[in-house]
XYZ file of C-alpha atoms in Angstrom:
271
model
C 110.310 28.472 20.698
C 108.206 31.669 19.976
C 104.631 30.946 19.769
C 104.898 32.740 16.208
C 107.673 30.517 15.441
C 105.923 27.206 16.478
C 102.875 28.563 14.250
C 104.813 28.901 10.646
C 105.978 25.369 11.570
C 102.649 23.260 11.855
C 101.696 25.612 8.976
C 99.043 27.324 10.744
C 98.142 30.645 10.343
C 99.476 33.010 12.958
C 95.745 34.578 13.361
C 94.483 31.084 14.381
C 96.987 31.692 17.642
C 95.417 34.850 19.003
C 93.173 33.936 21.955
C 89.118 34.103 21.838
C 89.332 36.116 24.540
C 88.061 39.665 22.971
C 84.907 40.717 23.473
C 82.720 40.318 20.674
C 82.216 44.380 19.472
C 86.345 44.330 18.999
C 86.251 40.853 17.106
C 86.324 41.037 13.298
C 82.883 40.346 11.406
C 82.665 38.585 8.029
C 80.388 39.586 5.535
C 77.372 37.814 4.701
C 77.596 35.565 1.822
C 74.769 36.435 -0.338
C 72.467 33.199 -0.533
C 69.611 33.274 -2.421
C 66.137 34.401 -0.629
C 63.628 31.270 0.392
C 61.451 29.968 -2.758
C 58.287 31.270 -0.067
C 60.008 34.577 0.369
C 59.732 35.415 -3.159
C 57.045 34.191 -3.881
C 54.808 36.335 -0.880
C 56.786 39.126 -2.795
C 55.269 38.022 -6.218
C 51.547 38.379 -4.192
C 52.478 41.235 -3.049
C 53.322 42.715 -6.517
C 49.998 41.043 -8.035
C 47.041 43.391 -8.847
C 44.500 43.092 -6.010
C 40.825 42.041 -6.977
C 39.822 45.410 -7.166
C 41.925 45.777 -9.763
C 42.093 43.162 -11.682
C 39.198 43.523 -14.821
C 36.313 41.232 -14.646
C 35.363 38.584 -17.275
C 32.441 40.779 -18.024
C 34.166 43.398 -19.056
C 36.765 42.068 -21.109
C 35.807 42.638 -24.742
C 35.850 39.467 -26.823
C 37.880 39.353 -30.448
C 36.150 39.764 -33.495
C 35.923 36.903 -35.694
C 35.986 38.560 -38.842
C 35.729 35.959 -41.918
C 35.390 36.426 -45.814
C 31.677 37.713 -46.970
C 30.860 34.997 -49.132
C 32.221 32.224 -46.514
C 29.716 34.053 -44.008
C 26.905 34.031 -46.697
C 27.472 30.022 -47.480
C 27.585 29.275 -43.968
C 24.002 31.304 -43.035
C 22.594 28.855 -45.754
C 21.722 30.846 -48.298
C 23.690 29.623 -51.416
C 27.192 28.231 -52.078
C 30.213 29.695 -51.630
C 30.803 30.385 -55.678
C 27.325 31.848 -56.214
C 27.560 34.305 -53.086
C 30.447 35.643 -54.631
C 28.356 36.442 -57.204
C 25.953 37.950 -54.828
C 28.589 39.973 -53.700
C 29.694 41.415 -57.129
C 25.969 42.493 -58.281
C 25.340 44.546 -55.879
C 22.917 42.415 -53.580
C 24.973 42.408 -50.390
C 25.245 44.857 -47.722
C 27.169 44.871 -44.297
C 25.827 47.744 -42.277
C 23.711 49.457 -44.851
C 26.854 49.466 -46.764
C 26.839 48.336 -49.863
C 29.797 45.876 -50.819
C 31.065 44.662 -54.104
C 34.626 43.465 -53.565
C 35.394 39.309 -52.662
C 37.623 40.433 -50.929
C 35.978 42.463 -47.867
C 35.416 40.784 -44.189
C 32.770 41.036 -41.855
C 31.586 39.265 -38.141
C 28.860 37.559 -38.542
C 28.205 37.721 -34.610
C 27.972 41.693 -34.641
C 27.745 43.034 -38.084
C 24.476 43.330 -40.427
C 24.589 41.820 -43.190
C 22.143 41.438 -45.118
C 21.810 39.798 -48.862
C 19.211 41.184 -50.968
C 17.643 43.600 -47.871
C 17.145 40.147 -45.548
C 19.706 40.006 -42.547
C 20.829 36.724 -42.170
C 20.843 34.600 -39.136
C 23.529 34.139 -36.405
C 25.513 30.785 -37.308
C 25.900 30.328 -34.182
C 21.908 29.441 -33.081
C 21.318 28.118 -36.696
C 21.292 24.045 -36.644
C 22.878 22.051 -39.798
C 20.335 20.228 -42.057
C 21.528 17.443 -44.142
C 19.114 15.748 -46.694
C 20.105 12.801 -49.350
C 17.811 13.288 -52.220
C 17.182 11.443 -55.078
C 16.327 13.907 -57.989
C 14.220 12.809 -60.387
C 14.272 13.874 -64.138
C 12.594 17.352 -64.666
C 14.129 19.792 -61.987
C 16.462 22.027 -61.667
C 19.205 21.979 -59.304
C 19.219 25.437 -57.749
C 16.652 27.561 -55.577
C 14.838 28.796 -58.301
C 14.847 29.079 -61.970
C 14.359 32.452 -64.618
C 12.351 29.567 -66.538
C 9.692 28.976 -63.883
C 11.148 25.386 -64.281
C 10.544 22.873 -61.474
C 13.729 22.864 -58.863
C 15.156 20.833 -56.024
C 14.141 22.308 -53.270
C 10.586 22.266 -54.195
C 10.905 18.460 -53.317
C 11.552 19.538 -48.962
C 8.815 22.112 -48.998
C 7.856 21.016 -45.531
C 11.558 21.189 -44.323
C 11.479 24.925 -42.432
C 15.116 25.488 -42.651
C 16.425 26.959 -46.226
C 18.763 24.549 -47.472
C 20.023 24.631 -51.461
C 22.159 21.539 -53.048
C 25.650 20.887 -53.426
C 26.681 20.932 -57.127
C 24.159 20.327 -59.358
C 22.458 17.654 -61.892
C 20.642 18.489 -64.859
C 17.597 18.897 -65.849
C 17.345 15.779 -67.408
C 19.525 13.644 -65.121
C 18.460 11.818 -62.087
C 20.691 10.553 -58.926
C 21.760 11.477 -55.596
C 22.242 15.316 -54.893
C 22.614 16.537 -51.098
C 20.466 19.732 -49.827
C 21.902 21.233 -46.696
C 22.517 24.416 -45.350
C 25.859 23.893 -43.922
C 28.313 26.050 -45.810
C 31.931 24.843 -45.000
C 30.620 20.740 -46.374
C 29.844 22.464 -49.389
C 32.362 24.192 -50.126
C 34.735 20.736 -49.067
C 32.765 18.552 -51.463
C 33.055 21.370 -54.455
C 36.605 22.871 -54.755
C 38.697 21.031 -56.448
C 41.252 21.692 -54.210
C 39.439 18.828 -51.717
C 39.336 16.497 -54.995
C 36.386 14.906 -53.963
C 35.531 12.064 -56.373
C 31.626 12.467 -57.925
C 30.651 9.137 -59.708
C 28.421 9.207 -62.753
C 26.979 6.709 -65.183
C 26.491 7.960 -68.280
C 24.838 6.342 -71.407
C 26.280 7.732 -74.329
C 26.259 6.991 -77.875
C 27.860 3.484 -79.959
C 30.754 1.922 -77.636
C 33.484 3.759 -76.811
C 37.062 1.531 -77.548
C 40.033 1.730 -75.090
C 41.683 4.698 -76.623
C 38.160 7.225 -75.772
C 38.641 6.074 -72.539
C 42.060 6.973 -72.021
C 40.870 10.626 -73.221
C 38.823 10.399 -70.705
C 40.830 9.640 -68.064
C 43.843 11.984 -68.915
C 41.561 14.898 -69.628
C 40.085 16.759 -72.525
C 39.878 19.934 -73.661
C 37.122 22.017 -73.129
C 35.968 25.600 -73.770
C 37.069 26.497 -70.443
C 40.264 24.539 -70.081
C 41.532 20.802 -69.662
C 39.766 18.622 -67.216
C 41.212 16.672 -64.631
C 42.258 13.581 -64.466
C 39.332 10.987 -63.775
C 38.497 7.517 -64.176
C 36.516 5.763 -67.128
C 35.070 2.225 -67.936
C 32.690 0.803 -70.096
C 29.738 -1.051 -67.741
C 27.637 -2.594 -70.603
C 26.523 -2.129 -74.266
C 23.370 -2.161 -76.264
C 23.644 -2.402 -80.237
C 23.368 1.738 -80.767
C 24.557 2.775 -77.675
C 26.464 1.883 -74.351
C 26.636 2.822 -70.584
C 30.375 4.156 -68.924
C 31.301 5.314 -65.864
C 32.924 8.314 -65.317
C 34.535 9.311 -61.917
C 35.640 13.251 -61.848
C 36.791 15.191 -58.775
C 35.239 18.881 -60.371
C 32.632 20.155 -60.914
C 32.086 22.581 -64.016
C 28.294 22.985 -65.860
C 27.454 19.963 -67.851
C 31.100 18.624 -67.674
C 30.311 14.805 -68.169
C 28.081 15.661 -71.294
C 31.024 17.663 -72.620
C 33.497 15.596 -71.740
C 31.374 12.520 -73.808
C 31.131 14.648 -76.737
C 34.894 15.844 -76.669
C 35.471 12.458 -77.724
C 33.378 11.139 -80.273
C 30.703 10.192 -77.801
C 27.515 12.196 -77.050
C 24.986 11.535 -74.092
C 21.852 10.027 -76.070
């Protein structure tokens, strides 16, 4: 039988027949399959691609962010005042950012390259400043602020020998005594302040006759004041002479003279 024949039969291909007898130059090539390239081929092409050192920037020369923040935050955190009186500061005039003088809350500044100064003094670099903390018992008679239009006695007249300028966090009147905290670390004061933290400030009051359960309950669910509705806080009666009577008040604000006001809103005055 035909060799062609014999082929079709055992269902080979006749091309599998031909002999491999033909030189190699007359032989048919296959194409390549494309296979992917070695992982350390590409990657020597990666190098290659890379900038060289020379040039590739140096550290040096690579210009760092600015960190740009809000004036009064920068003021607060220098250790000058609070956050809510530097924005006063800042509205009257008495702040200036490269012998500019700036009046909006709004406006930013970096503290690590700009000038700012608050009434003509440049203030410090955060940065190299250290964070004072003092726990101080006020006595009766001084004022809690840096100074006072009355020539009245204040706080920090108490840490004359500390070097660093600290002021106090929220305040206790003249006539009240307890513990008040002096620092100069801006961002804890501003925590232990704004309400939006709601940190609770305990007070103990002595007001006048005895309040009954229903005072309290003002007390607690708020009052209103001249300058809005206060917050909730908590309320109880600690002990009781025959004219007047000692309560507790817990409140997590802090407005000017808000537990005397807050006594008086309902029926009971601080004696």
């Amino acid at each position: 039988m035909p060799p062609k024949q014999e082929s079709k039969r055992r269902g080979i291909s006749p091309r599998d027949n031909k002999p491999d007898s033909l030189p190699a130059s007359k032989q048919r090539q296959r194409p390549m399959s494309s296979k992917p390239k070695p992982r350390t081929e590409r990657l020597q092409k990666i190098i290659a691609a890379a900038p060289t050192s020379k040039q590739r920037p140096r550290p040096e020369t690579l210009k760092p962010k600015p960190r740009t923040d809000r004036l009064q935050k920068i003021i607060a955190s220098a250790g000058i005042t609070s956050r809510r009186k530097a924005e006063e500061l800042i509205v009257q005039g008495r702040v200036t950012v490269n012998r500019q003088t700036i009046t909006e809350l709004g406006a930013k500044a970096d503290p690590l390259t700009d000038d700012i100064r608050v009434d003509g003094k440049r203030l410090s670099n955060p940065a190299d400043e250290k964070k004072v903390y003092i726990l101080l018992n006020k006595p009766k008679g001084y004022i809690s602020a840096l100074s006072d239009p009355l020539k009245r006695p204040v706080v920090v007249d108490l840490v004359k020998n500390q070097k660093t300028r600290v002021y106090p966090v929220g305040r206790l009147d003249f006539d009240a005594e307890g513990v008040i905290i002096l620092t100069n670390d801006g961002e804890l004061s501003n925590k232990l302040m704004h309400p939006n933290f709601s940190v609770p400030k305990k007070y103990l009051a002595k007001v006048k006759d005895v309040p009954d359960a229903a005072a309290l309950e003002k007390l607690e669910k708020g009052v209103r004041l001249e300058d809005g509705k206060t917050m909730p806080a908590k309320a109880r009666l600690i002990r009781q002479t025959q004219e007047n009577s000692w309560i507790e008040l817990v409140v997590h604000e802090g407005r000017n003279r808000l537990v005397k006001r807050m006594c008086k809103a309902v029926g009971h005055p601080v004696s």
